[in-house]
mmCIF file of C-alpha atoms in Angstrom:
data_model
loop_
_atom_site.group_PDB
_atom_site.id
_atom_site.type_symbol
_atom_site.label_atom_id
_atom_site.label_comp_id
_atom_site.label_asym_id
_atom_site.label_seq_id
_atom_site.Cartn_x
_atom_site.Cartn_y
_atom_site.Cartn_z
ATOM 1 C CA MET F 1115 67.287 82.450 209.000
ATOM 2 C CA SER F 1116 64.974 81.011 212.007
ATOM 3 C CA ARG F 1117 62.784 83.864 212.357
ATOM 4 C CA ARG F 1118 62.132 84.184 208.636
ATOM 5 C CA SER F 1119 61.020 79.842 208.692
ATOM 6 C CA VAL F 1120 58.981 80.595 211.314
ATOM 7 C CA VAL F 1121 57.132 82.969 209.028
ATOM 8 C CA LEU F 1122 56.170 81.178 206.738
ATOM 9 C CA LEU F 1123 55.099 78.096 208.376
ATOM 10 C CA GLY F 1124 53.288 79.941 211.742
ATOM 11 C CA ALA F 1125 50.249 81.152 209.806
ATOM 12 C CA LEU F 1126 49.543 77.461 209.216
ATOM 13 C CA LEU F 1127 50.003 76.121 212.976
ATOM 14 C CA PRO F 1128 46.945 77.384 215.404
ATOM 15 C CA THR F 1129 44.647 75.401 212.744
ATOM 16 C CA LEU F 1130 46.153 72.339 211.697
ATOM 17 C CA CYS F 1131 47.935 72.022 216.066
ATOM 18 C CA SER F 1132 44.974 72.344 217.510
ATOM 19 C CA SER F 1133 43.438 69.407 215.451
ATOM 20 C CA ALA F 1134 45.788 67.193 216.491
ATOM 21 C CA ALA F 1135 45.479 68.093 219.642
ATOM 22 C CA ALA F 1136 42.292 67.092 219.444
ATOM 23 C CA MET F 1137 43.595 63.181 218.229
ATOM 24 C CA ALA F 1138 47.171 63.242 220.580
ATOM 25 C CA ASP F 1139 45.497 61.029 223.155
ATOM 26 C CA GLU F 1140 42.784 58.845 221.498
ATOM 27 C CA LEU F 1141 44.627 55.682 220.460
ATOM 28 C CA ASP F 1142 44.237 52.944 222.410
ATOM 29 C CA LEU F 1143 47.870 50.525 221.231
ATOM 30 C CA PRO F 1144 50.467 48.640 222.211
ATOM 31 C CA ARG F 1145 53.662 51.056 222.114
ATOM 32 C CA GLU F 1146 57.502 49.774 221.299
ATOM 33 C CA ARG F 1147 60.064 52.891 221.580
ATOM 34 C CA ILE F 1148 62.876 51.827 218.654
ATOM 35 C CA ALA F 1149 66.849 52.978 219.396
ATOM 36 C CA PRO F 1150 67.552 54.261 215.553
ATOM 37 C CA MET F 1151 71.042 52.800 213.994
ATOM 38 C CA ALA F 1152 72.813 55.214 211.897
ATOM 39 C CA PRO F 1153 73.643 53.944 208.424
ATOM 40 C CA PRO F 1154 74.323 52.123 206.484
ATOM 41 C CA PHE F 1155 72.656 49.742 209.027
ATOM 42 C CA VAL F 1156 69.539 49.332 209.885
ATOM 43 C CA HIS F 1157 67.323 48.462 213.842
ATOM 44 C CA PRO F 1158 66.374 45.441 214.303
ATOM 45 C CA HIS F 1159 62.832 44.197 212.633
ATOM 46 C CA GLU F 1160 60.108 41.706 211.237
ATOM 47 C CA GLN F 1161 59.771 41.012 207.701
ATOM 48 C CA SER F 1162 56.158 40.680 208.335
ATOM 49 C CA THR F 1163 53.821 40.702 211.396
ATOM 50 C CA SER F 1164 50.471 38.768 211.926
ATOM 51 C CA LYS F 1165 49.785 41.736 214.966
ATOM 52 C CA GLY F 1166 47.660 43.671 214.822
ATOM 53 C CA PRO F 1167 49.527 47.366 214.438
ATOM 54 C CA LYS F 1168 50.738 49.106 217.312
ATOM 55 C CA ILE F 1169 52.344 53.162 217.474
ATOM 56 C CA VAL F 1170 56.275 52.653 216.429
ATOM 57 C CA GLU F 1171 58.007 55.205 218.131
ATOM 58 C CA PHE F 1172 61.393 57.094 217.142
ATOM 59 C CA SER F 1173 63.878 60.221 218.479
ATOM 60 C CA LEU F 1174 65.516 62.477 216.046
ATOM 61 C CA THR F 1175 68.200 65.090 217.789
ATOM 62 C CA VAL F 1176 69.267 67.770 215.159
ATOM 63 C CA GLU F 1177 72.851 68.108 215.461
ATOM 64 C CA GLU F 1178 74.685 70.377 213.560
ATOM 65 C CA LYS F 1179 78.184 69.636 213.247
ATOM 66 C CA ARG F 1180 81.352 70.469 210.770
ATOM 67 C CA LEU F 1181 81.758 66.909 208.146
ATOM 68 C CA THR F 1182 84.619 65.889 206.478
ATOM 69 C CA LEU F 1183 83.854 65.026 202.843
ATOM 70 C CA ASP F 1184 87.093 63.509 201.256
ATOM 71 C CA ASP F 1185 90.032 62.092 202.107
ATOM 72 C CA GLN F 1186 92.016 66.069 201.445
ATOM 73 C CA GLY F 1187 89.977 67.209 204.504
ATOM 74 C CA THR F 1188 87.101 69.454 202.376
ATOM 75 C CA SER F 1189 84.816 70.143 205.514
ATOM 76 C CA ILE F 1190 81.019 71.256 205.326
ATOM 77 C CA HIS F 1191 79.098 72.439 208.811
ATOM 78 C CA ALA F 1192 76.306 69.830 208.303
ATOM 79 C CA MET F 1193 73.041 69.761 209.466
ATOM 80 C CA THR F 1194 72.203 65.937 210.012
ATOM 81 C CA PHE F 1195 69.787 63.972 212.203
ATOM 82 C CA ASN F 1196 70.965 61.850 215.252
ATOM 83 C CA GLY F 1197 74.535 62.942 213.745
ATOM 84 C CA SER F 1198 74.814 60.601 210.610
ATOM 85 C CA VAL F 1199 73.946 61.483 207.235
ATOM 86 C CA PRO F 1200 71.927 60.702 205.856
ATOM 87 C CA GLY F 1201 69.338 60.298 208.941
ATOM 88 C CA PRO F 1202 68.406 57.116 210.158
ATOM 89 C CA MET F 1203 66.510 54.999 207.948
ATOM 90 C CA MET F 1204 62.731 54.057 210.419
ATOM 91 C CA VAL F 1205 61.229 50.666 209.923
ATOM 92 C CA VAL F 1206 57.239 50.022 210.743
ATOM 93 C CA HIS F 1207 54.836 48.513 208.750
ATOM 94 C CA GLU F 1208 51.724 49.307 207.463
ATOM 95 C CA GLY F 1209 48.309 50.541 209.277
ATOM 96 C CA ASP F 1210 51.385 51.103 212.363
ATOM 97 C CA TYR F 1211 51.844 54.923 213.870
ATOM 98 C CA VAL F 1212 55.056 56.118 213.825
ATOM 99 C CA GLU F 1213 55.452 58.528 216.408
ATOM 100 C CA VAL F 1214 58.615 61.543 216.052
ATOM 101 C CA THR F 1215 60.211 63.667 219.008
ATOM 102 C CA LEU F 1216 61.923 65.905 216.988
ATOM 103 C CA ILE F 1217 64.600 67.816 219.561
ATOM 104 C CA ASN F 1218 66.931 71.015 219.033
ATOM 105 C CA PRO F 1219 69.148 72.213 221.121
ATOM 106 C CA GLY F 1220 69.672 74.758 222.149
ATOM 107 C CA THR F 1221 73.404 75.137 220.967
ATOM 108 C CA ASN F 1222 72.313 74.315 216.960
ATOM 109 C CA SER F 1223 71.624 77.840 215.151
ATOM 110 C CA PHE F 1224 68.773 77.462 213.415
ATOM 111 C CA ALA F 1225 65.139 76.019 213.347
ATOM 112 C CA HIS F 1226 64.334 72.737 211.850
ATOM 113 C CA ASN F 1227 61.416 70.276 211.070
ATOM 114 C CA VAL F 1228 60.637 67.574 209.032
ATOM 115 C CA ASP F 1229 58.869 66.570 205.953
ATOM 116 C CA PHE F 1230 57.930 62.809 206.165
ATOM 117 C CA HIS F 1231 56.657 61.455 202.805
ATOM 118 C CA ALA F 1232 55.549 58.324 203.978
ATOM 119 C CA ALA F 1233 53.158 61.168 205.877
ATOM 120 C CA THR F 1234 49.501 62.743 204.802
ATOM 121 C CA GLY F 1235 48.779 66.186 205.498
ATOM 122 C CA ALA F 1236 50.753 68.952 207.293
ATOM 123 C CA LEU F 1237 53.533 70.105 204.605
ATOM 124 C CA GLY F 1238 54.321 66.246 205.275
ATOM 125 C CA GLY F 1239 54.467 66.956 209.251
ATOM 126 C CA GLY F 1240 56.508 70.689 208.329
ATOM 127 C CA ALA F 1241 53.957 72.532 209.286
ATOM 128 C CA LEU F 1242 53.854 70.348 213.147
ATOM 129 C CA THR F 1243 56.821 69.790 213.832
ATOM 130 C CA LEU F 1244 59.027 73.104 213.385
ATOM 131 C CA VAL F 1245 61.257 73.801 217.025
ATOM 132 C CA ASN F 1246 63.633 76.265 217.056
ATOM 133 C CA PRO F 1247 66.648 75.800 219.260
ATOM 134 C CA GLY F 1248 66.071 75.087 222.821
ATOM 135 C CA GLU F 1249 62.857 73.298 221.888
ATOM 136 C CA GLN F 1250 61.329 69.512 221.372
ATOM 137 C CA THR F 1251 57.863 68.572 219.749
ATOM 138 C CA VAL F 1252 56.399 65.370 219.141
ATOM 139 C CA LEU F 1253 54.408 64.552 215.838
ATOM 140 C CA ARG F 1254 52.011 61.037 215.570
ATOM 141 C CA PHE F 1255 51.219 60.155 211.344
ATOM 142 C CA LYS F 1256 49.749 56.936 210.461
ATOM 143 C CA ALA F 1257 51.361 54.744 207.563
ATOM 144 C CA THR F 1258 49.389 53.958 205.239
ATOM 145 C CA ARG F 1259 51.161 53.054 201.786
ATOM 146 C CA THR F 1260 53.905 50.244 201.455
ATOM 147 C CA GLY F 1261 57.080 51.218 200.318
ATOM 148 C CA VAL F 1262 60.288 53.203 201.022
ATOM 149 C CA PHE F 1263 59.948 56.950 201.178
ATOM 150 C CA ILE F 1264 62.507 60.046 201.958
ATOM 151 C CA TYR F 1265 62.168 62.127 205.080
ATOM 152 C CA HIS F 1266 64.258 66.065 205.266
ATOM 153 C CA CYS F 1267 64.249 69.144 206.440
ATOM 154 C CA ALA F 1268 62.202 72.157 205.045
ATOM 155 C CA PRO F 1269 61.799 75.077 207.322
ATOM 156 C CA GLY F 1270 60.354 76.963 204.386
ATOM 157 C CA GLY F 1271 61.909 79.128 201.407
ATOM 158 C CA ASP F 1272 65.907 79.250 200.368
ATOM 159 C CA MET F 1273 66.301 77.049 203.142
ATOM 160 C CA ILE F 1274 64.483 74.142 202.539
ATOM 161 C CA PRO F 1275 67.362 72.824 200.052
ATOM 162 C CA TRP F 1276 70.889 74.339 202.100
ATOM 163 C CA HIS F 1277 69.131 71.877 204.922
ATOM 164 C CA VAL F 1278 68.749 69.536 202.732
ATOM 165 C CA VAL F 1279 72.436 69.899 200.589
ATOM 166 C CA SER F 1280 72.921 69.744 204.104
ATOM 167 C CA GLY F 1281 72.718 66.886 205.328
ATOM 168 C CA MET F 1282 68.895 66.680 206.866
ATOM 169 C CA SER F 1283 67.314 63.608 204.590
ATOM 170 C CA GLY F 1284 67.047 59.883 205.726
ATOM 171 C CA VAL F 1285 64.099 57.404 204.769
ATOM 172 C CA VAL F 1286 60.986 55.833 206.473
ATOM 173 C CA MET F 1287 60.065 51.827 205.587
ATOM 174 C CA VAL F 1288 56.559 50.773 205.510
ATOM 175 C CA LEU F 1289 56.347 47.086 204.489
ATOM 176 C CA PRO F 1290 53.071 44.935 204.297
ATOM 177 C CA ARG F 1291 52.284 42.968 206.812
ATOM 178 C CA LYS F 1292 53.113 40.243 205.072
ATOM 179 C CA GLY F 1293 56.006 41.005 203.603
ATOM 180 C CA LEU F 1294 57.552 42.011 200.106
ATOM 181 C CA THR F 1295 56.576 40.071 197.666
ATOM 182 C CA ASP F 1296 57.185 39.334 193.740
ATOM 183 C CA ARG F 1297 54.495 40.206 191.133
ATOM 184 C CA ASN F 1298 52.259 37.017 191.361
ATOM 185 C CA GLY F 1299 52.454 37.127 195.320
ATOM 186 C CA ASN F 1300 54.751 35.059 196.665
ATOM 187 C CA PRO F 1301 57.240 36.002 199.837
ATOM 188 C CA LEU F 1302 60.498 37.611 199.264
ATOM 189 C CA HIS F 1303 63.174 37.804 202.431
ATOM 190 C CA TYR F 1304 65.666 38.800 202.714
ATOM 191 C CA ASP F 1305 68.579 38.055 205.164
ATOM 192 C CA ARG F 1306 70.203 42.056 205.442
ATOM 193 C CA VAL F 1307 69.242 45.812 205.189
ATOM 194 C CA TYR F 1308 71.348 48.258 203.564
ATOM 195 C CA TYR F 1309 71.005 51.997 203.483
ATOM 196 C CA VAL F 1310 72.123 53.736 201.295
ATOM 197 C CA GLY F 1311 71.983 57.489 201.743
ATOM 198 C CA GLU F 1312 73.321 59.600 198.395
ATOM 199 C CA ASN F 1313 73.632 63.066 198.849
ATOM 200 C CA ASP F 1314 75.368 66.346 196.221
ATOM 201 C CA PHE F 1315 77.332 68.418 198.491
ATOM 202 C CA TYR F 1316 78.018 72.082 196.960
ATOM 203 C CA VAL F 1317 81.202 73.365 198.340
ATOM 204 C CA PRO F 1318 82.845 77.057 197.241
ATOM 205 C CA ARG F 1319 86.058 77.571 195.936
ATOM 206 C CA ASP F 1320 88.178 80.483 196.697
ATOM 207 C CA GLU F 1321 90.197 82.145 193.584
ATOM 208 C CA LYS F 1322 93.274 79.904 193.856
ATOM 209 C CA GLY F 1323 89.895 76.908 193.350
ATOM 210 C CA LYS F 1324 90.680 75.602 196.547
ATOM 211 C CA PHE F 1325 87.715 74.625 198.074
ATOM 212 C CA LYS F 1326 86.573 77.307 201.351
ATOM 213 C CA SER F 1327 85.878 76.436 204.874
ATOM 214 C CA TYR F 1328 83.424 78.696 206.760
ATOM 215 C CA ALA F 1329 83.688 79.624 210.810
ATOM 216 C CA SER F 1330 80.185 79.018 210.907
ATOM 217 C CA ALA F 1331 77.355 77.848 208.440
ATOM 218 C CA ALA F 1332 75.634 81.262 208.662
ATOM 219 C CA ASP F 1333 79.265 82.311 207.023
ATOM 220 C CA GLY F 1334 79.082 80.050 204.544
ATOM 221 C CA TYR F 1335 75.705 80.175 203.433
ATOM 222 C CA ALA F 1336 75.923 83.234 200.927
ATOM 223 C CA ASP F 1337 78.748 81.303 199.000
ATOM 224 C CA THR F 1338 77.224 78.138 199.100
ATOM 225 C CA MET F 1339 73.899 78.931 197.739
ATOM 226 C CA GLU F 1340 75.399 80.740 194.902
ATOM 227 C CA VAL F 1341 76.984 77.186 194.196
ATOM 228 C CA MET F 1342 74.097 75.143 194.915
ATOM 229 C CA ARG F 1343 72.334 77.827 191.978
ATOM 230 C CA LYS F 1344 74.079 76.770 189.328
ATOM 231 C CA LEU F 1345 73.186 73.103 190.148
ATOM 232 C CA VAL F 1346 76.607 71.556 189.740
ATOM 233 C CA PRO F 1347 77.594 69.802 192.684
ATOM 234 C CA THR F 1348 81.351 69.388 194.016
ATOM 235 C CA HIS F 1349 80.991 66.358 195.869
ATOM 236 C CA VAL F 1350 77.667 63.571 195.329
ATOM 237 C CA VAL F 1351 78.863 60.550 198.075
ATOM 238 C CA PHE F 1352 77.755 58.001 199.628
ATOM 239 C CA ASN F 1353 77.071 57.862 203.011
ATOM 240 C CA GLY F 1354 78.412 61.575 204.335
ATOM 241 C CA ARG F 1355 81.962 61.211 202.735
ATOM 242 C CA VAL F 1356 83.847 59.259 199.599
ATOM 243 C CA GLY F 1357 84.883 55.875 200.772
ATOM 244 C CA ALA F 1358 82.362 56.231 203.472
ATOM 245 C CA LEU F 1359 81.311 52.832 202.285
ATOM 246 C CA THR F 1360 84.593 51.247 200.292
ATOM 247 C CA GLY F 1361 87.368 49.741 201.642
ATOM 248 C CA LYS F 1362 87.333 48.742 205.401
ATOM 249 C CA ASN F 1363 83.598 50.015 205.360
ATOM 250 C CA ALA F 1364 82.590 47.894 202.296
ATOM 251 C CA LEU F 1365 78.935 46.181 203.077
ATOM 252 C CA THR F 1366 79.057 42.500 204.005
ATOM 253 C CA ALA F 1367 77.365 39.760 203.042
ATOM 254 C CA ARG F 1368 77.887 35.515 202.102
ATOM 255 C CA VAL F 1369 77.375 33.676 198.724
ATOM 256 C CA GLY F 1370 73.739 32.568 198.703
ATOM 257 C CA GLU F 1371 72.409 35.403 201.378
ATOM 258 C CA THR F 1372 69.750 38.593 199.727
ATOM 259 C CA VAL F 1373 70.469 41.677 200.812
ATOM 260 C CA LEU F 1374 67.228 44.634 200.280
ATOM 261 C CA ILE F 1375 69.396 47.827 199.426
ATOM 262 C CA VAL F 1376 67.555 50.840 200.378
ATOM 263 C CA HIS F 1377 68.877 53.954 198.123
ATOM 264 C CA SER F 1378 67.476 57.718 198.988
ATOM 265 C CA GLU F 1379 68.616 60.907 197.140
ATOM 266 C CA ALA F 1380 66.639 63.525 198.503
ATOM 267 C CA ASN F 1381 67.962 66.602 195.478
ATOM 268 C CA ARG F 1382 68.598 65.031 191.908
ATOM 269 C CA ASP F 1383 68.213 61.902 190.239
ATOM 270 C CA SER F 1384 70.301 58.472 190.630
ATOM 271 C CA ARG F 1385 70.767 55.734 188.881
ATOM 272 C CA PRO F 1386 72.095 52.689 191.270
ATOM 273 C CA HIS F 1387 74.166 49.895 189.569
ATOM 274 C CA MET F 1388 75.784 47.421 191.146
ATOM 275 C CA ILE F 1389 79.132 45.590 188.720
ATOM 276 C CA GLY F 1390 78.884 42.476 189.008
ATOM 277 C CA GLY F 1391 75.278 41.910 189.819
ATOM 278 C CA HIS F 1392 71.569 42.413 189.022
ATOM 279 C CA GLY F 1393 68.651 43.890 190.709
ATOM 280 C CA ASP F 1394 66.830 40.392 191.265
ATOM 281 C CA TYR F 1395 63.596 42.745 192.159
ATOM 282 C CA VAL F 1396 63.854 46.295 191.928
ATOM 283 C CA TRP F 1397 60.911 48.579 193.604
ATOM 284 C CA GLU F 1398 62.361 51.388 191.264
ATOM 285 C CA THR F 1399 59.499 53.686 193.243
ATOM 286 C CA GLY F 1400 59.828 52.275 195.840
ATOM 287 C CA LYS F 1401 56.181 51.367 196.428
ATOM 288 C CA PHE F 1402 55.511 47.848 198.011
ATOM 289 C CA SER F 1403 52.015 47.986 196.330
ATOM 290 C CA ASN F 1404 53.635 47.698 192.624
ATOM 291 C CA PRO F 1405 55.322 44.569 191.775
ATOM 292 C CA PRO F 1406 58.807 44.774 191.446
ATOM 293 C CA GLU F 1407 61.106 45.145 187.885
ATOM 294 C CA THR F 1408 63.562 41.807 187.478
ATOM 295 C CA ASP F 1409 66.399 41.637 186.913
ATOM 296 C CA LEU F 1410 67.509 45.221 186.040
ATOM 297 C CA GLU F 1411 71.067 46.429 185.855
ATOM 298 C CA THR F 1412 70.399 49.911 186.505
ATOM 299 C CA TRP F 1413 67.340 51.308 187.968
ATOM 300 C CA PHE F 1414 66.754 55.282 188.522
ATOM 301 C CA ILE F 1415 66.071 56.489 191.767
ATOM 302 C CA ARG F 1416 63.827 60.106 191.903
ATOM 303 C CA GLY F 1417 65.049 62.718 193.357
ATOM 304 C CA GLY F 1418 63.359 63.400 196.406
ATOM 305 C CA SER F 1419 62.831 59.797 196.848
ATOM 306 C CA ALA F 1420 63.794 56.534 197.896
ATOM 307 C CA GLY F 1421 64.000 52.666 196.241
ATOM 308 C CA ALA F 1422 64.423 49.604 197.233
ATOM 309 C CA ALA F 1423 66.187 46.572 195.260
ATOM 310 C CA LEU F 1424 66.449 42.562 196.646
ATOM 311 C CA TYR F 1425 69.884 40.699 195.196
ATOM 312 C CA THR F 1426 71.515 37.065 196.174
ATOM 313 C CA PHE F 1427 74.977 36.720 195.652
ATOM 314 C CA ARG F 1428 75.737 34.033 193.597
ATOM 315 C CA GLN F 1429 80.185 35.368 194.241
ATOM 316 C CA PRO F 1430 82.019 36.012 195.909
ATOM 317 C CA GLY F 1431 84.664 39.212 196.210
ATOM 318 C CA ILE F 1432 84.269 42.782 196.313
ATOM 319 C CA TYR F 1433 81.873 44.222 194.383
ATOM 320 C CA ALA F 1434 81.424 47.425 193.307
ATOM 321 C CA TYR F 1435 77.649 49.733 193.773
ATOM 322 C CA LEU F 1436 77.661 52.802 191.692
ATOM 323 C CA THR F 1437 75.651 55.524 190.720
ATOM 324 C CA HIS F 1438 76.039 55.084 186.868
ATOM 325 C CA ASN F 1439 76.793 58.420 186.032
ATOM 326 C CA LEU F 1440 80.845 57.093 185.881
ATOM 327 C CA ILE F 1441 81.760 61.008 186.379
ATOM 328 C CA GLU F 1442 80.149 61.040 189.797
ATOM 329 C CA ALA F 1443 81.127 57.721 190.560
ATOM 330 C CA VAL F 1444 84.439 57.606 190.112
ATOM 331 C CA GLU F 1445 85.249 61.983 189.708
ATOM 332 C CA LEU F 1446 82.690 62.866 192.819
ATOM 333 C CA GLY F 1447 82.475 59.877 195.183
ATOM 334 C CA ALA F 1448 79.821 58.215 194.814
ATOM 335 C CA THR F 1449 80.221 54.752 195.254
ATOM 336 C CA ALA F 1450 80.212 52.013 197.719
ATOM 337 C CA GLN F 1451 81.273 48.268 197.623
ATOM 338 C CA PHE F 1452 80.466 44.818 198.487
ATOM 339 C CA LYS F 1453 82.629 42.636 200.248
ATOM 340 C CA VAL F 1454 80.977 38.805 199.659
ATOM 341 C CA GLU F 1455 83.304 35.928 201.539
ATOM 342 C CA GLY F 1456 81.645 32.494 200.232
ATOM 343 C CA PRO F 1457 82.739 29.540 197.039
ATOM 344 C CA TRP F 1458 83.270 30.658 193.269
ATOM 345 C CA ASN F 1459 81.130 29.371 190.543
ATOM 346 C CA ASP F 1460 83.469 28.580 187.697
ATOM 347 C CA ASP F 1461 79.361 27.835 185.859
ATOM 348 C CA LEU F 1462 78.748 31.449 186.241
ATOM 349 C CA MET F 1463 82.557 33.080 185.313
ATOM 350 C CA THR F 1464 85.826 31.491 184.677
ATOM 351 C CA GLN F 1465 89.144 32.700 182.770
ATOM 352 C CA VAL F 1466 89.719 30.569 180.278
ATOM 353 C CA GLU F 1467 93.358 31.561 179.666
ATOM 354 C CA PRO F 1468 95.484 34.121 182.190
ATOM 355 C CA PRO F 1469 96.748 37.103 180.231
ATOM 356 C CA GLU F 1470 99.529 36.737 177.725
ATOM 357 C CA ALA F 1471 101.458 38.186 174.874
ATOM 358 C CA ILE F 1472 99.345 38.164 171.188
ATOM 359 C CA GLY F 1473 100.423 35.496 169.041
ATOM 360 C CA THR F 1474 102.163 32.993 172.449
ATOM 361 C CA GLN F 1475 99.530 30.897 172.202
ATOM 362 C CA VAL F 1476 96.879 29.913 169.488
ATOM 363 C CA ARG F 1477 93.727 28.223 171.338
ATOM 364 C CA ALA F 1478 92.339 24.951 169.099
ATOM 365 C CA VAL F 1479 88.793 25.618 168.784
ATOM 366 C CA PRO F 1480 87.281 22.772 167.665
ATOM 367 C CA ARG F 1481 85.628 23.267 164.265
ATOM 368 C CA THR F 1482 81.762 22.426 164.378
ATOM 369 C CA THR F 1483 79.415 22.292 161.440
ATOM 370 C CA ALA F 1484 77.717 25.250 162.579
ATOM 371 C CA GLN F 1485 80.474 27.840 161.834
ATOM 372 C CA TYR F 1486 80.610 27.293 158.882
ATOM 373 C CA ASP F 1487 76.465 26.801 157.590
ATOM 374 C CA HIS F 1488 76.319 30.037 157.134
#
């Protein structure tokens, strides 16, 4: 299968590689090496900058590993960037250069590459980054457009969807150099940023309806493709498994803090919703050059893209953050939680009367003229 991937992209490589090599050493810019963090967390970064462009270095190591999807022990042979599903979020500013070292250890079984939706040319870098087990490569591209953008593995043919739904996607966030703004150009700031990567998985079942397990990814390939082609996922989850962002793993914030939520789905559409909250400012298409929409109850993430939402928490408590296809949220696992601490505001919400038996108390309602005018 890795051989097939090489053949599909190999015809493009000579021309693209020669032109890329000519450019390789022409940039005399400062460099910054970033240590990516596993989602939902994001590496430290400036929200705006007055400095000039730089080369920002990242490293992605492909790790093929077994991934447990739920508390019942259902597992797949996942393919990951840096061992996490989704892969890490990489943050730069418009005009910076993103330089990524892609490493495919010799212990892996398949060829891999990266298609960066933020990049221009060469299949988003896919034609220049294809590496077999035991190889590595370095790609550099200029971040010319602001927003949040998917990256994913795309080694060719039916390997593309298989690798993507096996966990190989992540996000690049390209911030405007002056930072985020509202539609009137006023600055927007966030106190925390979280990356929620939504993934759909397709696990084959045996004749009794039980999820199957395989000795290797290759062993499960034919059965998995059969399930995938029916377009009905067995799991839809945030950050790699059911419950990855709930309970003790809930995302945290405090009343008064503004949180930026970056949400990606590399394969299917999604409908993020915050129960008890809103999207104060939402870049539904994920592109910061477009003015944000405001006060959204639910927003739409197109398959193969990422979006971003700012929300300032106004009440404490547990907030459910989910896809508002409630079947997928409740039955298949696409739910996260925010645990928010701080003082309660009765003006925003209060329980006027606790639950009690019907008819045991009649609450007096003041009679007003307006009640009887019509």
